[in-house]
XYZ file of C-alpha atoms in Angstrom:
768
model
C 28.107 3.624 -18.113
C 25.882 1.913 -20.686
C 27.632 3.868 -23.454
C 31.043 2.991 -22.010
C 30.300 -0.722 -22.220
C 28.515 -0.531 -25.578
C 25.075 -1.446 -24.246
C 22.180 -0.466 -26.530
C 18.945 0.627 -24.853
C 15.806 -0.635 -26.568
C 12.272 0.660 -26.183
C 12.839 4.078 -24.640
C 16.300 5.548 -25.229
C 18.317 7.473 -22.659
C 17.490 10.697 -24.496
C 13.743 9.932 -24.494
C 13.825 9.196 -20.765
C 15.721 12.416 -20.106
C 13.326 14.395 -22.299
C 10.325 13.110 -20.338
C 11.866 13.341 -16.864
C 13.748 16.632 -17.297
C 11.053 19.198 -16.553
C 12.545 21.934 -18.738
C 12.958 19.727 -21.817
C 9.479 18.258 -21.346
C 7.918 21.718 -21.093
C 9.725 22.792 -24.266
C 8.547 19.646 -26.100
C 4.918 20.257 -25.131
C 5.063 23.864 -26.327
C 6.409 22.578 -29.635
C 3.267 20.418 -29.913
C 1.170 23.477 -29.051
C -0.092 21.633 -25.974
C -0.501 23.874 -22.981
C 1.363 23.010 -19.814
C 1.053 24.634 -16.427
C 2.895 27.923 -15.864
C 6.166 26.756 -14.446
C 9.859 27.249 -14.036
C 13.005 25.255 -13.333
C 15.269 25.896 -10.374
C 18.651 24.471 -9.395
C 19.277 26.761 -6.426
C 17.140 28.474 -3.803
C 17.679 31.859 -5.485
C 16.346 30.476 -8.770
C 13.433 28.889 -6.902
C 12.375 32.201 -5.348
C 12.584 33.857 -8.780
C 10.239 31.220 -10.256
C 7.845 31.644 -7.318
C 7.527 35.323 -8.219
C 6.255 34.288 -11.670
C 3.856 31.448 -10.775
C 2.608 32.778 -7.415
C 1.197 30.902 -4.421
C -0.020 28.263 -3.964
C 2.442 26.394 -6.152
C 3.472 22.776 -6.613
C 7.111 21.741 -6.233
C 8.378 18.516 -7.824
C 12.015 17.338 -7.786
C 13.280 15.843 -11.055
C 13.998 12.119 -11.329
C 12.079 11.037 -8.228
C 9.053 8.752 -7.849
C 5.877 8.852 -5.784
C 6.107 12.616 -5.317
C 9.185 12.125 -3.115
C 10.491 15.435 -1.829
C 7.706 17.451 -3.421
C 4.713 19.257 -2.013
C 2.331 22.206 -2.179
C 3.531 25.540 -0.819
C 0.943 28.107 0.272
C 3.449 30.692 1.496
C 7.151 31.588 1.384
C 8.015 29.660 4.556
C 6.533 26.379 3.265
C 8.087 27.055 -0.136
C 11.588 27.346 1.316
C 11.205 24.165 3.380
C 9.930 22.021 0.464
C 12.469 23.370 -2.042
C 15.397 22.750 0.321
C 14.282 19.146 0.801
C 13.551 18.664 -2.907
C 16.968 19.896 -4.044
C 18.604 17.397 -1.695
C 16.495 14.479 -2.952
C 16.723 15.190 -6.694
C 19.746 13.370 -8.170
C 20.154 16.294 -10.583
C 19.461 19.027 -7.981
C 16.572 20.223 -10.117
C 13.071 21.352 -9.210
C 10.007 21.982 -11.341
C 7.813 24.651 -9.785
C 4.275 24.726 -11.234
C 1.263 26.924 -10.860
C -1.284 25.256 -8.610
C -3.817 23.050 -10.369
C -5.546 22.099 -7.120
C -9.202 21.328 -7.766
C -8.718 20.396 -11.428
C -9.824 16.983 -12.689
C -7.029 14.495 -13.385
C -6.916 11.835 -16.097
C -4.367 9.305 -17.333
C -3.938 7.523 -20.639
C -2.048 4.241 -20.923
C -0.465 4.174 -24.370
C 1.461 1.458 -26.239
C 3.507 2.150 -29.386
C 5.440 -0.131 -31.753
C 8.350 0.475 -34.166
C 5.939 1.074 -37.090
C 4.289 3.919 -35.171
C 1.138 1.928 -34.455
C -0.322 3.333 -31.230
C -3.180 2.097 -29.072
C -4.811 3.408 -25.927
C -5.001 0.476 -23.536
C -7.078 2.270 -20.944
C -8.234 5.691 -19.798
C -8.164 6.292 -16.048
C -9.985 9.026 -14.145
C -8.997 10.201 -10.694
C -11.963 10.391 -8.322
C -10.051 12.930 -6.221
C -9.139 16.256 -7.752
C -5.602 17.526 -8.388
C -3.640 18.163 -5.215
C -3.655 14.511 -4.133
C -0.978 12.227 -5.590
C -2.478 9.851 -8.134
C -1.129 6.917 -6.107
C -3.213 8.110 -3.131
C -6.320 8.915 -5.145
C -9.273 6.661 -5.804
C -9.222 5.979 -9.544
C -11.811 4.695 -11.980
C -11.422 3.015 -15.375
C -12.567 3.736 -17.963
C -12.913 7.508 -17.426
C -16.534 8.244 -16.524
C -17.028 12.005 -16.895
C -15.278 12.813 -20.196
C -17.275 13.796 -23.247
C -16.395 11.907 -26.422
C -14.751 15.045 -27.813
C -12.564 15.444 -24.709
C -11.610 11.771 -24.847
C -10.578 11.984 -28.512
C -8.506 15.109 -27.819
C -6.678 13.312 -24.992
C -6.243 10.187 -27.107
C -4.630 12.099 -29.964
C -2.541 14.183 -27.573
C -1.215 11.073 -25.803
C 0.013 9.550 -29.040
C 1.564 12.847 -30.134
C 3.394 13.136 -26.803
C 4.941 9.658 -27.202
C 6.156 10.502 -30.694
C 7.630 13.843 -29.650
C 9.371 12.463 -26.565
C 10.804 9.642 -28.664
C 9.445 6.507 -27.039
C 10.056 4.206 -29.992
C 8.336 1.131 -28.576
C 6.588 0.060 -25.386
C 4.157 1.471 -22.879
C 3.920 4.960 -21.464
C 1.601 6.887 -19.213
C 0.411 10.415 -20.078
C -1.356 12.537 -17.452
C -3.767 15.403 -18.091
C -5.582 17.999 -16.015
C -8.887 19.655 -16.930
C -10.209 22.829 -15.327
C -13.828 21.935 -14.396
C -14.861 25.608 -14.691
C -13.428 26.482 -18.108
C -12.616 23.126 -19.714
C -8.975 24.201 -20.159
C -6.876 21.068 -20.759
C -3.169 20.769 -20.057
C -0.572 17.996 -20.136
C 0.854 17.425 -16.656
C 3.558 14.845 -17.341
C 4.375 11.566 -19.013
C 6.229 8.497 -17.784
C 8.266 6.849 -20.580
C 7.921 3.464 -18.892
C 5.421 1.156 -17.301
C 4.135 2.589 -14.027
C 1.815 1.675 -11.172
C -1.007 2.917 -13.411
C 0.170 0.501 -16.110
C -0.179 -2.377 -13.654
C -3.684 -1.207 -12.791
C -4.609 -0.800 -16.473
C -3.301 -4.301 -17.225
C -5.478 -5.846 -14.515
C -8.447 -3.637 -15.413
C -8.444 -4.632 -19.084
C -6.669 -7.991 -19.222
C -4.095 -6.473 -21.623
C -0.568 -7.376 -20.335
C 1.196 -4.055 -20.980
C 4.648 -5.035 -19.648
C 4.656 -8.341 -21.547
C 3.637 -6.682 -24.813
C 6.114 -3.814 -24.269
C 8.970 -6.304 -23.832
C 8.116 -8.017 -27.128
C 7.768 -4.696 -28.943
C 11.218 -3.687 -27.678
C 12.827 -6.666 -29.449
C 11.190 -5.850 -32.772
C 7.668 -7.237 -32.875
C 4.778 -5.036 -33.991
C 1.335 -4.864 -32.422
C -0.367 -6.558 -35.364
C 2.107 -9.473 -35.165
C 1.335 -10.202 -31.512
C -1.789 -12.156 -30.681
C -3.986 -11.362 -27.697
C -3.528 -14.230 -25.217
C -6.742 -13.568 -23.329
C -8.897 -14.143 -26.435
C -6.880 -17.230 -27.343
C -5.281 -15.520 -30.343
C -8.621 -14.577 -31.914
C -7.600 -10.897 -31.921
C -4.238 -9.145 -32.434
C -2.676 -6.894 -29.787
C -3.354 -3.928 -32.084
C -7.052 -4.050 -31.100
C -7.680 -1.435 -28.429
C -9.250 -3.082 -25.373
C -12.978 -2.497 -25.013
C -14.529 -3.015 -21.588
C -18.173 -3.287 -20.563
C -17.684 -2.835 -16.823
C -16.308 -0.299 -14.342
C -13.084 -0.746 -12.377
C -12.376 1.104 -9.128
C -9.036 1.280 -7.339
C -8.893 2.480 -3.728
C -5.528 2.966 -1.977
C -4.806 1.360 1.396
C -3.128 3.443 4.124
C -1.438 2.507 7.413
C -1.380 5.787 9.307
C -2.417 3.964 12.500
C 1.062 2.416 12.555
C 2.689 5.797 13.057
C 1.049 7.836 15.794
C 1.419 11.566 15.238
C 2.098 11.253 11.504
C 0.397 13.835 9.279
C -2.408 11.790 7.697
C -3.567 14.476 5.260
C -3.213 13.577 1.579
C -0.961 15.778 -0.555
C 1.172 15.535 -3.695
C 3.543 13.178 -1.855
C 2.398 9.551 -1.992
C 1.573 7.939 1.377
C -0.446 4.801 0.576
C 1.134 1.371 1.071
C -1.164 -0.754 -1.094
C -4.384 -0.775 -3.048
C -7.479 -2.788 -3.790
C -9.257 -3.123 -7.138
C -12.849 -4.120 -7.785
C -14.845 -4.761 -10.952
C -18.580 -4.210 -11.339
C -21.145 -3.455 -14.018
C -21.829 -0.025 -12.503
C -19.782 2.588 -10.683
C -21.767 2.006 -7.493
C -21.247 -1.756 -7.526
C -17.548 -1.394 -8.286
C -17.021 1.219 -5.555
C -18.824 -0.719 -2.825
C -16.959 -3.930 -3.681
C -13.661 -2.056 -3.427
C -14.586 -0.568 -0.043
C -15.281 -3.957 1.493
C -12.138 -5.403 -0.101
C -9.930 -2.836 1.671
C -10.108 -4.745 4.966
C -10.340 -1.688 7.170
C -13.474 -2.856 8.956
C -15.843 -1.342 6.390
C -18.582 -3.300 4.632
C -19.509 -0.386 2.362
C -20.243 3.252 3.175
C -20.262 2.669 6.938
C -20.833 5.827 9.034
C -17.754 7.492 10.515
C -19.483 9.987 12.806
C -22.433 9.996 15.165
C -24.803 12.591 13.726
C -26.214 13.264 17.217
C -22.848 14.749 18.158
C -23.120 18.578 17.981
C -19.602 18.667 16.472
C -20.431 16.105 13.763
C -21.037 18.548 10.908
C -17.917 20.536 11.779
C -15.818 17.379 11.656
C -17.401 16.277 8.364
C -16.673 19.646 6.730
C -13.065 19.553 7.943
C -12.549 16.009 6.627
C -14.039 16.937 3.250
C -11.889 20.040 2.860
C -8.623 18.584 4.188
C -8.569 15.154 2.561
C -7.481 12.203 4.651
C -7.526 8.475 3.992
C -11.165 8.163 5.167
C -12.680 10.988 3.117
C -14.808 8.658 0.971
C -16.788 7.625 4.090
C -17.129 11.216 5.281
C -18.704 12.102 1.920
C -21.464 9.579 2.664
C -21.781 11.039 6.174
C -22.159 14.494 4.629
C -25.208 13.320 2.678
C -26.593 11.649 5.809
C -26.196 14.987 7.575
C -28.247 16.737 4.891
C -25.517 18.385 2.816
C -26.236 18.874 -0.894
C -24.181 17.632 -3.830
C -23.082 21.218 -4.529
C -22.123 21.677 -0.887
C -19.912 18.590 -0.954
C -18.455 19.570 -4.343
C -17.464 23.010 -3.074
C -15.426 21.397 -0.294
C -13.895 18.501 -2.261
C -13.852 19.451 -5.974
C -14.876 15.835 -6.692
C -16.957 15.660 -9.865
C -20.687 15.919 -9.153
C -21.361 12.741 -11.135
C -19.412 10.679 -8.590
C -21.085 12.487 -5.691
C -24.550 11.705 -7.071
C -23.623 7.997 -7.115
C -22.726 8.103 -3.412
C -25.779 10.177 -2.499
C -28.048 7.593 -4.149
C -26.412 4.805 -2.116
C -27.020 6.766 1.108
C -30.680 7.318 0.182
C -31.070 3.592 -0.498
C -29.563 2.832 2.914
C -32.140 5.128 4.515
C -34.892 3.338 2.592
C -33.632 -0.054 3.826
C -33.606 1.166 7.434
C -37.116 2.589 7.058
C -38.645 -0.541 5.465
C -36.890 -3.010 7.760
C -36.197 -6.667 7.061
C -39.814 -7.265 6.038
C -39.408 -4.696 3.253
C -36.535 -6.589 1.614
C -38.571 -8.321 -1.080
C -36.856 -10.096 -3.967
C -36.977 -7.122 -6.368
C -35.690 -4.580 -3.847
C -32.919 -6.897 -2.639
C -31.847 -7.542 -6.237
C -31.717 -3.777 -6.834
C -29.521 -3.344 -3.759
C -27.170 -6.177 -4.740
C -26.787 -4.747 -8.250
C -25.576 -1.541 -6.636
C -22.911 -3.428 -4.711
C -24.465 -3.701 -1.250
C -22.796 -6.459 0.778
C -24.869 -8.788 2.937
C -22.842 -7.554 5.910
C -23.677 -3.897 5.159
C -27.403 -4.605 4.898
C -27.187 -6.621 8.122
C -25.544 -3.664 9.889
C -28.257 -1.285 8.700
C -31.032 -3.656 9.824
C -29.252 -4.734 13.018
C -29.442 -8.435 12.110
C -26.802 -11.098 11.477
C -25.124 -11.354 8.076
C -26.378 -14.939 7.902
C -29.968 -13.633 7.994
C -29.446 -11.684 4.758
C -27.660 -14.655 3.190
C -30.584 -16.933 4.061
C -32.988 -14.388 2.575
C -31.039 -14.458 -0.698
C -31.141 -18.253 -0.635
C -34.898 -18.058 -0.193
C -35.197 -15.761 -3.228
C -32.590 -17.801 -5.196
C -30.671 -14.549 -5.561
C -27.014 -15.192 -6.391
C -24.390 -13.351 -8.422
C -23.345 -14.451 -11.879
C -19.766 -14.227 -13.117
C -18.636 -12.287 -16.170
C -15.281 -12.553 -17.933
C -12.602 -9.918 -18.437
C -11.729 -10.444 -22.097
C -10.489 -7.088 -23.598
C -13.301 -7.151 -26.171
C -16.589 -6.659 -24.248
C -17.668 -10.222 -25.128
C -17.393 -9.595 -28.889
C -15.210 -12.711 -29.206
C -15.305 -15.944 -27.228
C -12.547 -16.478 -24.674
C -11.280 -19.528 -22.831
C -9.440 -17.424 -20.247
C -11.222 -17.666 -16.915
C -10.600 -14.167 -15.500
C -13.862 -13.305 -13.753
C -15.778 -10.853 -11.587
C -19.214 -11.074 -9.994
C -22.316 -9.031 -10.700
C -26.066 -9.434 -10.327
C -27.353 -10.069 -13.846
C -28.974 -12.973 -15.692
C -26.319 -14.757 -17.767
C -23.368 -16.461 -16.055
C -20.135 -16.875 -18.056
C -18.227 -18.826 -15.403
C -18.671 -22.269 -17.013
C -16.879 -24.216 -14.242
C -15.080 -27.441 -15.100
C -16.453 -30.408 -13.121
C -14.176 -33.054 -14.683
C -11.040 -32.209 -12.722
C -10.310 -31.962 -8.964
C -10.134 -28.313 -7.938
C -8.457 -26.452 -5.085
C -9.102 -22.811 -4.221
C -6.349 -20.556 -2.848
C -7.393 -17.409 -0.981
C -5.088 -14.419 -1.481
C -4.183 -11.739 1.015
C -6.036 -8.686 -0.310
C -4.345 -5.264 -0.433
C -0.737 -4.829 0.651
C -0.262 -3.204 4.021
C 2.478 -3.032 6.642
C 2.769 -6.555 8.032
C 0.999 -8.298 5.155
C 2.623 -7.702 1.828
C 4.018 -9.312 -1.264
C 5.664 -12.159 0.704
C 2.273 -13.792 1.130
C 1.497 -13.416 -2.552
C 4.716 -15.316 -3.275
C 3.290 -18.184 -1.226
C -0.082 -18.038 -3.021
C 1.595 -18.153 -6.434
C 3.818 -21.090 -5.493
C 0.790 -22.888 -4.081
C -1.049 -22.462 -7.391
C 1.971 -23.696 -9.366
C 2.441 -26.739 -7.111
C -1.224 -27.703 -7.291
C -1.208 -27.389 -11.070
C 1.868 -29.647 -11.259
C -0.002 -32.214 -9.142
C -2.920 -32.268 -11.586
C -5.353 -29.973 -9.781
C -7.273 -27.115 -11.351
C -6.307 -24.014 -9.381
C -8.728 -21.258 -8.450
C -7.309 -17.972 -7.140
C -9.410 -15.430 -5.242
C -7.834 -12.027 -4.610
C -8.444 -8.310 -5.129
C -4.928 -6.833 -5.218
C -3.893 -5.461 -8.645
C -0.225 -5.216 -7.593
C 0.303 -8.957 -7.282
C 1.390 -11.863 -9.470
C -1.443 -14.010 -8.088
C -3.939 -11.766 -9.906
C -2.267 -12.303 -13.283
C -4.844 -14.246 -15.289
C -2.297 -16.900 -16.311
C -0.911 -17.682 -12.827
C -3.839 -19.937 -11.948
C -6.353 -21.841 -14.066
C -9.240 -19.668 -12.892
C -8.993 -16.179 -11.389
C -11.804 -14.520 -9.474
C -10.979 -10.846 -8.953
C -13.160 -10.472 -5.880
C -12.918 -9.137 -2.309
C -11.648 -11.799 0.094
C -14.742 -11.703 2.314
C -17.009 -14.481 3.563
C -19.888 -13.570 1.232
C -17.745 -13.371 -1.895
C -15.800 -16.561 -1.168
C -18.963 -18.559 -0.380
C -20.537 -17.550 -3.693
C -17.455 -18.692 -5.623
C -17.416 -21.976 -3.681
C -21.117 -22.438 -4.516
C -20.479 -22.305 -8.239
C -17.022 -23.941 -8.415
C -17.482 -26.694 -5.778
C -13.741 -27.127 -5.071
C -12.338 -30.174 -3.325
C -10.843 -27.832 -0.762
C -9.932 -24.253 0.119
C -6.448 -23.293 1.358
C -6.380 -20.359 3.797
C -2.815 -20.488 5.134
C -0.965 -18.624 2.348
C -2.599 -15.191 2.234
C -1.671 -14.033 5.725
C -4.260 -13.103 8.318
C -6.961 -12.153 5.776
C -8.064 -15.669 4.743
C -7.057 -17.160 8.099
C -9.790 -15.151 9.823
C -12.365 -16.677 7.447
C -11.470 -20.289 8.275
C -14.000 -20.831 11.080
C -16.876 -19.208 9.186
C -16.097 -21.153 6.002
C -16.047 -24.427 7.906
C -19.360 -23.543 9.578
C -20.876 -23.127 6.099
C -19.680 -26.579 5.049
C -16.670 -25.443 3.010
C -13.800 -27.987 3.121
C -10.765 -26.119 4.516
C -7.704 -28.230 3.709
C -4.340 -28.092 5.405
C -4.372 -26.851 8.982
C -7.945 -27.118 10.288
C -9.874 -24.064 11.516
C -9.843 -25.546 15.023
C -6.051 -25.881 14.921
C -5.781 -22.299 13.657
C -7.973 -21.104 16.504
C -5.925 -23.120 18.990
C -2.796 -21.227 17.920
C -4.388 -17.781 17.532
C -6.687 -17.759 20.575
C -4.426 -16.717 23.440
C -6.181 -18.736 26.144
C -6.308 -21.987 24.139
C -2.699 -21.502 23.062
C -1.629 -21.012 26.680
C -3.199 -24.338 27.669
C -1.315 -26.130 24.864
C 1.972 -24.540 25.941
C 1.395 -25.478 29.587
C 0.617 -29.056 28.553
C 3.944 -29.304 26.729
C 5.796 -27.670 29.619
C 7.418 -25.009 27.425
C 8.869 -21.806 28.830
C 7.129 -18.545 28.055
C 7.594 -15.019 29.327
C 5.193 -14.501 32.236
C 1.875 -13.532 30.655
C -1.860 -13.125 31.069
C -4.948 -12.784 28.872
C -7.352 -9.982 29.794
C -10.737 -8.757 28.589
C -11.033 -5.450 30.502
C -8.788 -2.511 31.360
C -9.208 -3.114 35.100
C -8.147 -6.730 34.698
C -5.124 -5.613 32.653
C -3.986 -3.149 35.330
C -4.324 -5.833 38.003
C -2.446 -8.511 36.020
C 0.287 -6.047 35.012
C 1.109 -5.416 38.668
C 1.771 -9.120 39.251
C 3.723 -9.646 35.998
C 5.716 -6.424 36.196
C 6.701 -3.825 33.589
C 7.760 -3.459 30.794
C 5.040 -5.431 29.016
C 4.349 -6.391 25.418
C 0.609 -5.928 24.794
C -1.215 -7.252 21.728
C -4.654 -8.485 20.642
C -5.475 -11.917 19.198
C -5.663 -12.570 15.440
C -3.361 -9.792 14.242
C -0.479 -9.616 11.798
C 2.523 -7.354 11.402
C 2.390 -6.167 14.990
C -0.866 -4.290 14.448
C -1.904 -2.713 17.769
C 1.156 -4.291 19.439
C 3.167 -2.106 21.809
C 5.695 -2.177 24.625
C 4.265 -0.356 27.658
C 6.474 0.755 30.532
C 4.002 1.752 33.249
C 0.321 1.915 34.179
C -0.189 5.284 32.461
C 1.156 3.755 29.238
C -1.113 0.731 29.661
C -4.243 2.840 30.189
C -3.427 4.969 27.146
C -3.006 1.806 25.038
C -6.416 0.435 26.023
C -8.099 3.772 25.373
C -6.559 4.474 21.976
C -5.154 1.308 20.378
C -7.692 -1.501 20.833
C -11.289 -2.318 21.570
C -11.185 -5.150 24.091
C -13.988 -7.610 24.909
C -14.621 -11.281 25.620
C -14.525 -11.851 21.852
C -11.332 -9.811 21.480
C -9.001 -10.515 24.424
C -5.613 -8.831 24.825
C -2.405 -10.649 25.768
C 0.064 -9.174 28.262
C 3.617 -10.572 27.995
C 6.588 -9.742 30.186
C 9.086 -8.037 27.866
C 12.425 -9.852 27.770
C 15.068 -7.154 27.666
C 18.389 -7.991 25.932
C 17.037 -11.265 24.496
C 17.817 -12.616 21.019
C 14.744 -13.205 18.878
C 14.580 -16.231 16.561
C 12.171 -17.175 13.741
C 11.696 -20.808 12.719
C 9.786 -21.825 9.573
C 8.623 -25.429 9.367
C 6.299 -27.781 7.472
C 4.203 -30.511 9.050
C 2.148 -33.158 7.224
C 0.607 -34.571 10.385
C 3.284 -37.256 10.730
C 6.576 -35.513 10.043
C 7.952 -32.045 10.727
C 10.638 -30.538 8.485
C 12.472 -27.414 9.648
C 12.801 -24.975 6.739
C 15.159 -22.556 8.457
C 16.235 -21.104 11.809
C 16.741 -17.342 11.517
C 18.526 -15.320 14.168
C 17.476 -11.683 14.390
C 20.240 -9.102 14.366
C 18.205 -6.617 16.425
C 17.229 -7.550 19.966
C 13.734 -8.617 21.011
C 11.428 -5.604 20.955
C 12.104 -4.738 17.315
C 9.331 -6.299 15.233
C 10.508 -9.332 13.268
C 9.389 -7.667 10.039
C 11.699 -4.711 10.763
C 14.689 -6.744 11.928
C 17.551 -8.009 9.815
C 18.200 -11.704 10.306
C 20.839 -14.314 9.635
C 20.297 -17.766 8.115
C 21.829 -19.967 9.445
C 21.818 -18.655 13.005
C 25.073 -16.827 13.747
C 25.564 -16.906 17.537
C 23.180 -19.621 18.739
C 24.779 -22.833 19.964
C 23.812 -26.178 18.474
C 22.200 -27.164 21.782
C 19.931 -24.098 21.728
C 18.964 -24.792 18.111
C 18.204 -28.433 18.935
C 15.917 -27.311 21.777
C 14.017 -25.098 19.340
C 13.745 -27.890 16.764
C 12.316 -30.197 19.421
C 9.806 -27.588 20.598
C 8.681 -26.819 17.026
C 7.948 -30.513 16.424
C 6.030 -30.827 19.692
C 4.000 -27.705 18.917
C 3.180 -28.839 15.369
C 1.728 -32.129 16.590
C -0.025 -30.633 19.627
C -1.705 -27.894 17.588
C -2.540 -30.211 14.675
C -0.717 -28.227 11.990
C -0.879 -29.550 8.421
C 1.155 -27.265 6.251
C 3.375 -24.293 6.988
C 3.965 -22.883 10.450
C 6.153 -20.145 11.884
C 7.402 -20.184 15.481
C 9.036 -17.241 17.244
C 11.401 -17.691 20.184
C 13.391 -15.397 22.461
C 16.728 -16.648 23.789
C 18.095 -15.123 26.984
C 21.267 -16.717 28.266
C 20.691 -20.466 27.959
C 16.914 -20.184 28.294
C 14.588 -20.567 25.298
C 11.242 -18.766 25.604
C 8.347 -19.377 23.241
C 6.833 -16.110 21.975
C 4.139 -17.231 19.520
C 3.143 -19.714 16.825
C 1.602 -18.774 13.468
C -0.181 -21.749 11.805
C 0.299 -20.314 8.315
C 2.865 -19.016 5.876
C 5.009 -16.241 7.349
C 6.654 -13.312 5.616
C 9.977 -15.164 6.020
C 8.953 -17.998 3.649
C 10.297 -16.366 0.441
C 13.595 -15.561 2.186
C 13.998 -19.105 3.541
C 13.001 -20.619 0.181
C 15.554 -18.593 -1.760
C 18.324 -18.850 0.826
C 17.938 -22.644 0.964
C 16.993 -23.044 -2.720
C 13.914 -24.994 -1.700
C 10.390 -23.668 -2.369
C 8.858 -24.715 0.942
C 5.464 -23.233 0.053
C 5.255 -25.624 -2.932
C 6.356 -28.556 -0.755
C 3.670 -27.616 1.740
C 0.974 -27.773 -0.947
C 2.038 -31.248 -1.972
C 1.944 -32.434 1.653
C -1.567 -30.994 1.988
C -2.672 -32.979 -1.055
C -1.197 -36.244 0.224
C -2.600 -35.952 3.717
C -6.023 -35.032 2.356
C -6.146 -38.059 0.141
């Protein structure tokens, strides 16, 4: 089609893309370069596939051509699995083509991010090492940059090979990703594949180094050369032809949502299953890894135990989890060391490089030392050592069975605080004005905060997951832009490498840090912002509001008390009763017995859900008492601090979302969205219409009136989202979210009005 209309492709040509993506042509090109590739064959039919299997043997890896994320591929250990995967792969490949490779399971995997210009200048932006061995898709593997276990000779071989691959494939300009595998037993090195484009690894490499690969690639495609382009992050002091040099370690850990899909196979294979990722920066591998673990927001503060070692089945479970990798394997590795397994024992089950395993073993031994010495043994030197290895206050508190605040007060007593270093592409060789920072426990602080301008901090949403994704990042970015337009210095705190909010030029100052209480408080301590906004990043920052306020941090916009009034089911119920609004019959319970009793009076079916959740996490429709008991046993932990709400399920009702802004005096309705699917389908999974398609004007006016009443009663200042169910002529209130909702980008673009920016301006005015 491009040829038909005379469109010229720049950067990578159609032939170069085909040469890289077509497995047969790529294999031929690598052999021409005398680079070894895995024993493999191409198949277009099942008969051809079986013939290739005879040559490469089992196990083998099947990959359909022209697919992403390992879609349709897999590992076959026998003929039955082989037939199933190949049948699926042929259907999913747009060219009905499969590459069938010898198994490289257990080999070490590396990636090189390469950029080339029209004059054949090539640079390596970043080397990336997969923590997990081959057999797990790189998108599901923990990765580390720069590569930690390569010798200099191996690195130089890969560097030269990467550049040679780009030249042979024909990528004239732009960025590409070349992947290698190394046999840990023999040192045999092979080229796995190359992507003649920017990839998810390119995004990670850009955030890890501060080198904007996509931006540079676009300029190279229109004729610039690397030496002509200046490096923005150093303020033009260095050209883009300088290979980035980094004096820190970056760790990426993928985020999974298997709990959303009961019965789903949660074992990690060559087919990608993660839904997001978190990135952390530290001066050491241990610091970087522990920061990433607590940034994942899966309830972990570090290497928290997964099993009770007193359980006679504990070791059996640990061995199984190490051998058959799941999303929690990193924590089971720590449990293995707690259970007395050796580094070699863990290596034999995981094929993870011993160097990484030694790092985790040392952390476990330090945890044991902390538990043995107790709080009295945490002197200034020992606590500094622990903090330099990435231990969170919350993790130390868990080990010592004390409150997190106790550890924080101890650090205050010792005057022990992190300093902030800059990501600058040059390992501090040149000065930089770009405030892209990470924390570590050293002596010299490079933060250099500006105290001459009013500052506002925006808390991001952390890693993408089902229910809290890129929609919230849209809101964070627009908030930063609006605040900058109003003359404020903007400070962004987030740890998601996939987002625009973590681009170093989106805000005035970027802190690439976990969105946890400890990390946010330390940034507030050094920056002293006029206020912190928590309502744009979804549930992640919202849950910090109370604790931040208790520590004296000015939370602007909707107050923590107003947030709690909307999120706490009992307080919310009182507000609704006061306003006389209709709700489905409901009850708040704190025990299973209470739930069973209340369910009998309300009647089934019921919608059950905990407080302070997003994206329907742990929300279900239950149809009888057996269903209800199963839910309480498997889905939630319920207590006085974590009550569960029971709602009568309204069958055949129409669900409606309303986005609004309130400045404390006025309420503006952003949009009324009618769901196409009936109530019972989560709003995030339902198509919707704006404006409402079947709702009468009277019904819409009732909802407008109720939204205004709720905004004033709850004390909302900023964005709010209200969900209704309409059955007949009755309007039932489902819930109120005192924050940005995932519908904000849709409403903003449909109405051509950036309501998240308007909200920021209203926050500023009401604050002043």
